[in-house]
Short mmCIF file of C-alpha atoms in Angstrom, two decimals:
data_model
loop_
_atom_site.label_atom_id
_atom_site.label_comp_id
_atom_site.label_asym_id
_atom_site.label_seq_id
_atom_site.Cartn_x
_atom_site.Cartn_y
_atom_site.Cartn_z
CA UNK A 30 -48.34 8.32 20.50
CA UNK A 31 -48.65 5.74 17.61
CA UNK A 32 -46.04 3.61 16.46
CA UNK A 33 -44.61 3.66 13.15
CA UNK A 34 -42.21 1.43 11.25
CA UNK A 35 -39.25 2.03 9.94
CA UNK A 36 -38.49 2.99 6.77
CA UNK A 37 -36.77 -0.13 4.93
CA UNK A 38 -33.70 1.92 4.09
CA UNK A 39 -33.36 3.14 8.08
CA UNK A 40 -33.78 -0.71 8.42
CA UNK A 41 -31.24 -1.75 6.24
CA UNK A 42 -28.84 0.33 8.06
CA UNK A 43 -29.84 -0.93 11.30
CA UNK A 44 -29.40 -4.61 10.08
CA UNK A 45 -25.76 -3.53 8.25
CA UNK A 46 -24.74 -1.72 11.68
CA UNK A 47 -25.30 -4.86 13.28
CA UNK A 48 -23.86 -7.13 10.71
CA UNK A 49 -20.59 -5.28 10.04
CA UNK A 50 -20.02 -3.21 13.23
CA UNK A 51 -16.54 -1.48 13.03
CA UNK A 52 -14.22 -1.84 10.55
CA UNK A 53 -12.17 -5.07 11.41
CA UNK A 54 -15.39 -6.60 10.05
CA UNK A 55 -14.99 -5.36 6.86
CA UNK A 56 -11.48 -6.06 5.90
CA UNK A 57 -12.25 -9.55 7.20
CA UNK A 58 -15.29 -10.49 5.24
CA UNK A 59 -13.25 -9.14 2.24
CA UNK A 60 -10.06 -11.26 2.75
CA UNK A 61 -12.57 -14.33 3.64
CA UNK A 62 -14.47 -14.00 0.58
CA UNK A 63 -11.37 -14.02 -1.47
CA UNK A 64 -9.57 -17.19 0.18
CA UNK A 65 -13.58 -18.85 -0.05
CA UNK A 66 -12.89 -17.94 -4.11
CA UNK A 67 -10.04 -20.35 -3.74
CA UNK A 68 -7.57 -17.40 -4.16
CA UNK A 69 -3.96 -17.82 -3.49
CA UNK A 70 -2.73 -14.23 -4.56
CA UNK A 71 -4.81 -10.92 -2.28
CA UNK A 72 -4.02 -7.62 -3.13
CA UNK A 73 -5.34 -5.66 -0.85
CA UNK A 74 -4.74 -1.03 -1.24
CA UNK A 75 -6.01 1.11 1.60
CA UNK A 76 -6.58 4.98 1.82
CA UNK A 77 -5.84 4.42 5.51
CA UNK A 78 -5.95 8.57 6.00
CA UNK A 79 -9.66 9.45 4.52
CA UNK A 80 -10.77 5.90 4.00
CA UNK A 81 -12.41 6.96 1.02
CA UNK A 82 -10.87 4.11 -1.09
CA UNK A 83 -10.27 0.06 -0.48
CA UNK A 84 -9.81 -2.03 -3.25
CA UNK A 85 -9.55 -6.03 -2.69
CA UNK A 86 -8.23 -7.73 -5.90
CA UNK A 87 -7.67 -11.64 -6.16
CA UNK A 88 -7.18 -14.57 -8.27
CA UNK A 89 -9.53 -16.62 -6.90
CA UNK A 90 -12.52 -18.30 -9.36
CA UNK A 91 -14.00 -15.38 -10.29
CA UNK A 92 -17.42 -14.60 -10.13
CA UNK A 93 -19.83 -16.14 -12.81
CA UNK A 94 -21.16 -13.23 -15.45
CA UNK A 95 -24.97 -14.27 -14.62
CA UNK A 96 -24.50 -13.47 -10.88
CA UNK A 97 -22.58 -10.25 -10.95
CA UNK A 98 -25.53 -8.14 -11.03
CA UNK A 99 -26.68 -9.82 -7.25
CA UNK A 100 -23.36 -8.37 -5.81
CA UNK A 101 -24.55 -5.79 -2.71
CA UNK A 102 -28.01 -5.76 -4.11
CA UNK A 103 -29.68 -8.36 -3.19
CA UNK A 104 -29.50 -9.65 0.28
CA UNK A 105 -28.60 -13.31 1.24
CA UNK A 106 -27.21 -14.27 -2.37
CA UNK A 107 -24.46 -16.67 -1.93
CA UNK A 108 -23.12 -19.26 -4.03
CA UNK A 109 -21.32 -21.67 -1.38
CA UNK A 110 -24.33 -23.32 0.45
CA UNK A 111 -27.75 -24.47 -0.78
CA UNK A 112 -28.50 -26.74 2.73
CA UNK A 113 -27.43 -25.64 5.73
CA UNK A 114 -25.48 -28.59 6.75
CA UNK A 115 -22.63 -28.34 9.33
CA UNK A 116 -20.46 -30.04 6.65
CA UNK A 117 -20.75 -27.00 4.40
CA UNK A 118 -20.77 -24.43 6.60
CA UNK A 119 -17.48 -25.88 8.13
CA UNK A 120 -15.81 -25.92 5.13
CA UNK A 121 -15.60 -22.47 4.30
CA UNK A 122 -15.47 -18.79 6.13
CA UNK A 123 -18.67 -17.30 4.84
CA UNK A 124 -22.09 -19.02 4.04
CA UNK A 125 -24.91 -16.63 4.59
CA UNK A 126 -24.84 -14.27 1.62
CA UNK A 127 -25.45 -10.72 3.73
CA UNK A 128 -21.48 -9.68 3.84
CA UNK A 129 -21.43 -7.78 1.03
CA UNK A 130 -25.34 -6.80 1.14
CA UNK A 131 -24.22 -5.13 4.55
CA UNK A 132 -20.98 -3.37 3.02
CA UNK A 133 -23.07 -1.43 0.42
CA UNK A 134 -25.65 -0.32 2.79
CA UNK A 135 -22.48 1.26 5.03
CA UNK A 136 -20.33 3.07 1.93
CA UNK A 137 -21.39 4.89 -1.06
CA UNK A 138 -20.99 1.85 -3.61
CA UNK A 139 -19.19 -0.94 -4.69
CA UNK A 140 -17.34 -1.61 -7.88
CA UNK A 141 -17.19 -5.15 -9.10
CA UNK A 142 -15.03 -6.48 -11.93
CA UNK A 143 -14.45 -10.29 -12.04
CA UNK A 144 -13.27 -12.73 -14.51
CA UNK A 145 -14.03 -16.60 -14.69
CA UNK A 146 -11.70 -19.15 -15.85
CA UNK A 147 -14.05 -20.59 -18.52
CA UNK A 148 -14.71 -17.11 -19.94
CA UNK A 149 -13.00 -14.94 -22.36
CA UNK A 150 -14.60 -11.82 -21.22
CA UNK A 151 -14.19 -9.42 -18.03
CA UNK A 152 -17.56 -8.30 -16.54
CA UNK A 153 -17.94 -5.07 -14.77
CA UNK A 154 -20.95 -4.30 -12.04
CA UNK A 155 -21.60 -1.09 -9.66
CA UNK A 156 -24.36 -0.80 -7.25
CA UNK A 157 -25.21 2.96 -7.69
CA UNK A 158 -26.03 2.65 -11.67
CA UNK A 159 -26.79 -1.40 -10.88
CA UNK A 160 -25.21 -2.11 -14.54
CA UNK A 161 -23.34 -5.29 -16.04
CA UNK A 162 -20.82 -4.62 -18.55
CA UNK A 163 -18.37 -6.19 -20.45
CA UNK A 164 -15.11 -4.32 -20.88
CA UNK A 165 -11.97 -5.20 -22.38
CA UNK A 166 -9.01 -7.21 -20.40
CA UNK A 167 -6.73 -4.56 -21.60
CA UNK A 168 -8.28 -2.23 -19.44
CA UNK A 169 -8.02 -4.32 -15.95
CA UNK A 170 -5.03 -5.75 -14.86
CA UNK A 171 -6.19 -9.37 -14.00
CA UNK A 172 -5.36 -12.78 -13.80
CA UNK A 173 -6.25 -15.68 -15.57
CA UNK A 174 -9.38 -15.70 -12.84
CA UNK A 175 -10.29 -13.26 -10.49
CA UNK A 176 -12.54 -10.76 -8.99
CA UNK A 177 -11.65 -6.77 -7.65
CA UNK A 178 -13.66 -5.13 -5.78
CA UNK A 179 -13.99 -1.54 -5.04
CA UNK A 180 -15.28 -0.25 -1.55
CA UNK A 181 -16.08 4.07 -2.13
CA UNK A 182 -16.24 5.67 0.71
CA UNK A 183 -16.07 3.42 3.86
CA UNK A 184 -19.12 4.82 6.17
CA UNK A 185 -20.46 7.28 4.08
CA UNK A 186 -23.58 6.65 5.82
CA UNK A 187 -22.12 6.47 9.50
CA UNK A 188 -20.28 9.93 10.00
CA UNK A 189 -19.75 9.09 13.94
CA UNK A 190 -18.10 5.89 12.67
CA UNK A 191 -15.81 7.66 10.47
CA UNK A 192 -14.74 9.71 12.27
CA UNK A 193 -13.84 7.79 15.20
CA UNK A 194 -11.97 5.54 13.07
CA UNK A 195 -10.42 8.72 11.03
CA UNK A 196 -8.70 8.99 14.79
CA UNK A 197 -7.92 5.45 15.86
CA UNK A 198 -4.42 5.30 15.65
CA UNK A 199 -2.66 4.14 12.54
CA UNK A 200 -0.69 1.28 14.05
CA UNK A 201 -3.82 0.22 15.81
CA UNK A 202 -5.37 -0.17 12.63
CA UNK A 203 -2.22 -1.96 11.30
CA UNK A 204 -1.90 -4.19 13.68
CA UNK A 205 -6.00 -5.17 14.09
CA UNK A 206 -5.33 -6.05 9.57
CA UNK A 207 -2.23 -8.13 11.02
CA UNK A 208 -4.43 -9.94 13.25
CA UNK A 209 -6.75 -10.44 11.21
CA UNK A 210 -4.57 -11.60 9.11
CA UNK A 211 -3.27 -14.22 11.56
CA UNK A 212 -6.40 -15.27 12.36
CA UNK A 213 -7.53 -16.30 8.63
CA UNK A 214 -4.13 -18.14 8.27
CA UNK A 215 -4.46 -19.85 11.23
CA UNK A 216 -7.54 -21.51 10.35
CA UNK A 217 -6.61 -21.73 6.25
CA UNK A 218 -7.72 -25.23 5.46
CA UNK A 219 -6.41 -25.80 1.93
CA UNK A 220 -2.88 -26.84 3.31
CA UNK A 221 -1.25 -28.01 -0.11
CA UNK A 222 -1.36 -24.55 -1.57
CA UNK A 223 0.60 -21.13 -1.03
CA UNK A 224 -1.06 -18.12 -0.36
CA UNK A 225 0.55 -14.35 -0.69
CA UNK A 226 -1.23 -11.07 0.63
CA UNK A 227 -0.05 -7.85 0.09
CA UNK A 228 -1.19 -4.44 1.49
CA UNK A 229 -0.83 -1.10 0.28
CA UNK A 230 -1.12 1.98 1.87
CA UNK A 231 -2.24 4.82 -0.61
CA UNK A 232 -0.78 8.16 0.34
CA UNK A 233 0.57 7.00 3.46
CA UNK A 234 4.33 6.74 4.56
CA UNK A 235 3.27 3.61 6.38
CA UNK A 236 5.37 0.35 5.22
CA UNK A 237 3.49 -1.71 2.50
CA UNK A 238 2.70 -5.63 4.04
CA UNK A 239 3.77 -8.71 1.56
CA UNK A 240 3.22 -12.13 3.53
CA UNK A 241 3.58 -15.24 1.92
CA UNK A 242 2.51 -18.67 3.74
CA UNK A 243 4.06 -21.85 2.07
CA UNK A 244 1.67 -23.99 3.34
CA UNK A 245 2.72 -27.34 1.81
CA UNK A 246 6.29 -26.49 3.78
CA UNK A 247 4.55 -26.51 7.13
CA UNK A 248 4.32 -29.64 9.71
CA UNK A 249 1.77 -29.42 12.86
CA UNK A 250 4.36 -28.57 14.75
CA UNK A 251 6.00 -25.29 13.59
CA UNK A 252 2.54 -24.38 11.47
CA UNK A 253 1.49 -21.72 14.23
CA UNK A 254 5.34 -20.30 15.33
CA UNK A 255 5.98 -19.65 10.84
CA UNK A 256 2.79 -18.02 10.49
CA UNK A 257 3.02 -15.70 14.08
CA UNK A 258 6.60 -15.13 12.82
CA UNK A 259 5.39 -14.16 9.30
CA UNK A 260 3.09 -12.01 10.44
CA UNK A 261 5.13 -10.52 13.64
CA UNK A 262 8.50 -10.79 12.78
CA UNK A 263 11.38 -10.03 15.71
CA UNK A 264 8.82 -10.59 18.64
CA UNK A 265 9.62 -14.04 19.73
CA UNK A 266 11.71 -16.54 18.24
CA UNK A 267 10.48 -19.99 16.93
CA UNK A 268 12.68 -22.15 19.44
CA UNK A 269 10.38 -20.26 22.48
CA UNK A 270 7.23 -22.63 21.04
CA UNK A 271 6.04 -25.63 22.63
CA UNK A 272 3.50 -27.24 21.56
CA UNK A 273 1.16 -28.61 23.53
CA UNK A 274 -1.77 -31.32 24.09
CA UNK A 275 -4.28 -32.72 26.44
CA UNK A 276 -7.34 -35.44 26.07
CA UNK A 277 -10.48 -35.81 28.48
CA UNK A 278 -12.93 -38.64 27.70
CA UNK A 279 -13.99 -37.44 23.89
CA UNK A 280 -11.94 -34.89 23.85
CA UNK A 281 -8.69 -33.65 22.36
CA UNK A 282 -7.34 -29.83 22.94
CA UNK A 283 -4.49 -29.00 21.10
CA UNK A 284 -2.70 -25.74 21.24
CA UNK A 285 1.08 -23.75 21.00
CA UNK A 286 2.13 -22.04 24.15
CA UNK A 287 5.55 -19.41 24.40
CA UNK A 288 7.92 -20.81 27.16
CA UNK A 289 9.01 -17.46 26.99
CA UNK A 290 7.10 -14.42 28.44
CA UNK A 291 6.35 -11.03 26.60
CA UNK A 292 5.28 -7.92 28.63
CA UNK A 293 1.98 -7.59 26.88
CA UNK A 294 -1.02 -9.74 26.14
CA UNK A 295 -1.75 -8.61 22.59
CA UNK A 296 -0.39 -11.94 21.27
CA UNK A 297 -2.70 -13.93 23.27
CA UNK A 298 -4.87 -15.96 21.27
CA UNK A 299 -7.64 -19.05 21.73
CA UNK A 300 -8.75 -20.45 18.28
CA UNK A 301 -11.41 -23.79 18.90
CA UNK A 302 -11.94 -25.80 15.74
#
């Protein structure tokens, strides 16, 4: 029997599988990408029953006219790193350009409209008819900056996928966005700004999400108990944090512990920086 390669499409799915592999991955990359833009304001709308739509819309920098047409196309395209230094890579969440290359290969398309600061004009970009255009403000509701983006059908090309995660409980899924969530915040390192997310639930009786960290309010000390508390109001109190510290030779560990104990370990969590 002779051995054959791959076709490059089965290969792209076999590198997206691998790249984004359940769907934490991609409401993370999105949120990342936004707070890389420098956004302070995420809007982020679900179709958490068929999953056919999530749209991501921020006010971050925007995305320059000349690069639009890269968006899910083109593989490894990034704008944040040009060396692979550990000072760049450390100072943002994303630097290797294959999120959103990934994402198209696992739905049916993306929709990209973005605005830059320095430009009068909103730009407009789809992977299926891979076409810039330039439409009118009026008809997007933006910011002075920003980019949405449109995710069609999540796993399109991944039935089993969709429909295991058609039948993961909703709270599950609510709760892995709030950690997620948590997570970002947590290790937000632009800590003289204020940042708001909101999530909405299309056609779903599930509450809507609006968080909003005041990060130039927070010390070192509280920083972890206000964002858990943001995030998971009425499961324990701020007073039940201690924080905590230890130093061996060269090194320092740092951490918040609950002096109080809750019967489940879903709020356990080790970040290293």
């Amino acid at each position: 029997m002779s051995i054959h390669l791959l076709s490059e499409k089965d290969q792209k799915l076999l590198r997206s599988s691998v790249l984004i592999p359940n769907f934490d991955a991609i409401l993370r990359g999105l949120i990342t990408n936004s707070l890389d833009g420098d956004a302070t304001k995420i809007n982020l709308s679900l179709d958490i029953d068929s999953f056919s739509t999530l749209v991501i819309h921020d006010n971050g920098v925007g995305i320059l006219p000349q690069c639009l047409s890269n968006i899910g196309v083109v593989n490894h395209a990034t704008s944040k790193h040009h060396n692979f230094t550990a000072a760049e890579i450390q100072s943002t969440y994303g630097y290797k350009g294959c999120f959103l290359f990934s994402l198209n290969s696992c739905c049916q398309s993306l929709e990209v409209i973005s605005k830059r600061r320095a430009y009068n004009s909103v730009w407009r970009f789809d992977t299926i008819n891979k076409c810039k255009t330039m439409i009118s403000p009026k008809n997007a509701l933006f910011y002075d900056s920003g980019t949405l983006m449109k995710v069609n059908n999540i796993y399109s090309k991944f039935p089993v996928r969709l429909k295991i995660l058609k039948n993961k409980p909703k709270h599950e899924i609510v709760h892995s966005l709030r950690q997620i969530i948590f997570d970002l915040m947590i290790t937000y390192q632009k800590h003289n700004q204020t940042v708001e997310i909101n999530v909405e639930f299309i056609n779903s009786s599930l509450p809507d999400l609006f968080y909003t960290f005041d990060f130039k309010k927070f010390s070192s000390t509280n920083a972890f108990a206000t964002i858990f508390n943001e995030i998971f109001p009425n499961v324990l109190e701020t007073r039940f944090f201690k924080k905590i510290s230890t130093t061996f030779r060269n090194f320092k560990i740092e951490g918040t512990l609950s002096i109080s104990g809750l019967p489940t370990t879903r709020y356990q969590y080790i970040f290293f920086n």
